[in-house]
Amino acid sequence: VQLVESGGGSVQPGGSLKLSCTASGFVFRQSGMSWVRQAPGKGLEWVSAIVGDGTFRDYAGSVNGRFTIDRDNAKNTLYLQLDDLKPEDTAKYFCVKGFFRGDSGDFSTRGEGTQVTVST
């Protein structure tokens, strides 16, 4: 299994970014996927999840209405659109193989992450 995130960067509050995660080594369309993040000095925080066919999505309360998870099974790629970013969204973002809800999931199968920094 290989997961490679990209698209992170530095933005001002209120800005937007689109993260991508390219997957290989498993049947992507059959696997739910999740995004988690880790702020400096903190543990992994669940952000969002999507089922294999994209028909169901879920979000943490802190990002609901600002972030959108999506996937393109033809391209084996998972996305996370980040809008109206806030300084508290600053973290390294990881894509995770599996559909999880909440912070107690098994996030062990994940990529190396992409850094998002929100500051003035």
mmCIF file of C-alpha atoms in Angstrom, residues 13-81:
data_model
loop_
_atom_site.group_PDB
_atom_site.id
_atom_site.type_symbol
_atom_site.label_atom_id
_atom_site.label_comp_id
_atom_site.label_asym_id
_atom_site.label_seq_id
_atom_site.Cartn_x
_atom_site.Cartn_y
_atom_site.Cartn_z
ATOM 1 C CA PRO A 13 -6.868 32.947 7.192
ATOM 2 C CA GLY A 14 -9.889 32.636 4.937
ATOM 3 C CA GLY A 15 -7.840 31.076 2.167
ATOM 4 C CA SER A 16 -8.258 27.741 0.411
ATOM 5 C CA LEU A 17 -6.173 24.716 -0.497
ATOM 6 C CA LYS A 18 -6.910 21.432 -2.221
ATOM 7 C CA LEU A 19 -5.094 18.375 -0.973
ATOM 8 C CA SER A 20 -4.655 15.232 -3.065
ATOM 9 C CA CYS A 21 -3.713 11.687 -2.145
ATOM 10 C CA THR A 22 -2.642 9.237 -4.822
ATOM 11 C CA ALA A 23 -3.120 5.601 -3.836
ATOM 12 C CA SER A 24 -1.597 2.370 -5.100
ATOM 13 C CA GLY A 25 -1.127 -1.221 -4.016
ATOM 14 C CA PHE A 26 -4.758 -2.009 -3.292
ATOM 15 C CA VAL A 27 -8.156 -1.834 -4.984
ATOM 16 C CA PHE A 28 -8.870 1.821 -4.328
ATOM 17 C CA ARG A 29 -12.532 1.823 -5.358
ATOM 18 C CA GLN A 30 -13.284 -0.905 -2.808
ATOM 19 C CA SER A 31 -11.775 0.958 0.118
ATOM 20 C CA GLY A 32 -13.226 3.687 2.252
ATOM 21 C CA MET A 33 -10.720 6.459 2.864
ATOM 22 C CA SER A 34 -10.170 9.060 5.546
ATOM 23 C CA TRP A 35 -8.216 12.214 6.248
ATOM 24 C CA VAL A 36 -6.624 12.903 9.604
ATOM 25 C CA ARG A 37 -4.359 15.721 10.764
ATOM 26 C CA GLN A 38 -1.749 16.325 13.414
ATOM 27 C CA ALA A 39 -1.015 19.743 14.835
ATOM 28 C CA PRO A 40 2.369 20.421 16.440
ATOM 29 C CA GLY A 41 2.625 18.677 19.788
ATOM 30 C CA LYS A 42 -0.758 16.981 19.472
ATOM 31 C CA GLY A 43 -2.085 13.572 18.488
ATOM 32 C CA LEU A 44 -3.847 12.512 15.322
ATOM 33 C CA GLU A 45 -7.238 14.134 14.817
ATOM 34 C CA TRP A 46 -9.843 12.622 12.486
ATOM 35 C CA VAL A 47 -11.055 15.112 9.869
ATOM 36 C CA SER A 48 -13.226 13.354 7.303
ATOM 37 C CA ALA A 49 -14.071 10.048 5.635
ATOM 38 C CA ILE A 50 -15.690 8.772 2.453
ATOM 39 C CA VAL A 51 -16.927 5.331 1.445
ATOM 40 C CA GLY A 52 -15.563 3.484 -1.579
ATOM 41 C CA ASP A 53 -18.189 4.578 -4.090
ATOM 42 C CA GLY A 54 -18.308 8.130 -2.757
ATOM 43 C CA THR A 55 -21.979 8.003 -1.766
ATOM 44 C CA PHE A 56 -21.431 8.774 1.916
ATOM 45 C CA ARG A 57 -19.162 11.332 3.546
ATOM 46 C CA ASP A 58 -18.649 12.394 7.125
ATOM 47 C CA TYR A 59 -16.832 15.299 8.760
ATOM 48 C CA ALA A 60 -15.553 16.335 12.137
ATOM 49 C CA GLY A 61 -17.592 19.142 13.636
ATOM 50 C CA SER A 62 -14.626 21.515 13.543
ATOM 51 C CA VAL A 63 -14.408 21.337 9.730
ATOM 52 C CA ASN A 64 -17.994 20.608 8.700
ATOM 53 C CA GLY A 65 -19.152 23.200 6.167
ATOM 54 C CA ARG A 66 -15.589 24.312 5.365
ATOM 55 C CA PHE A 67 -13.885 21.134 4.113
ATOM 56 C CA THR A 68 -15.084 18.779 1.363
ATOM 57 C CA ILE A 69 -13.847 15.236 0.823
ATOM 58 C CA ASP A 70 -14.082 13.642 -2.594
ATOM 59 C CA ARG A 71 -12.510 10.896 -4.660
ATOM 60 C CA ASP A 72 -11.880 9.927 -8.271
ATOM 61 C CA ASN A 73 -11.769 6.150 -8.466
ATOM 62 C CA ALA A 74 -10.640 6.224 -12.112
ATOM 63 C CA LYS A 75 -7.510 8.091 -10.979
ATOM 64 C CA ASN A 76 -7.035 6.295 -7.635
ATOM 65 C CA THR A 77 -7.028 9.711 -5.996
ATOM 66 C CA LEU A 78 -8.570 11.106 -2.827
ATOM 67 C CA TYR A 79 -9.104 14.830 -2.340
ATOM 68 C CA LEU A 80 -9.752 17.254 0.484
ATOM 69 C CA GLN A 81 -10.874 20.784 -0.389
#
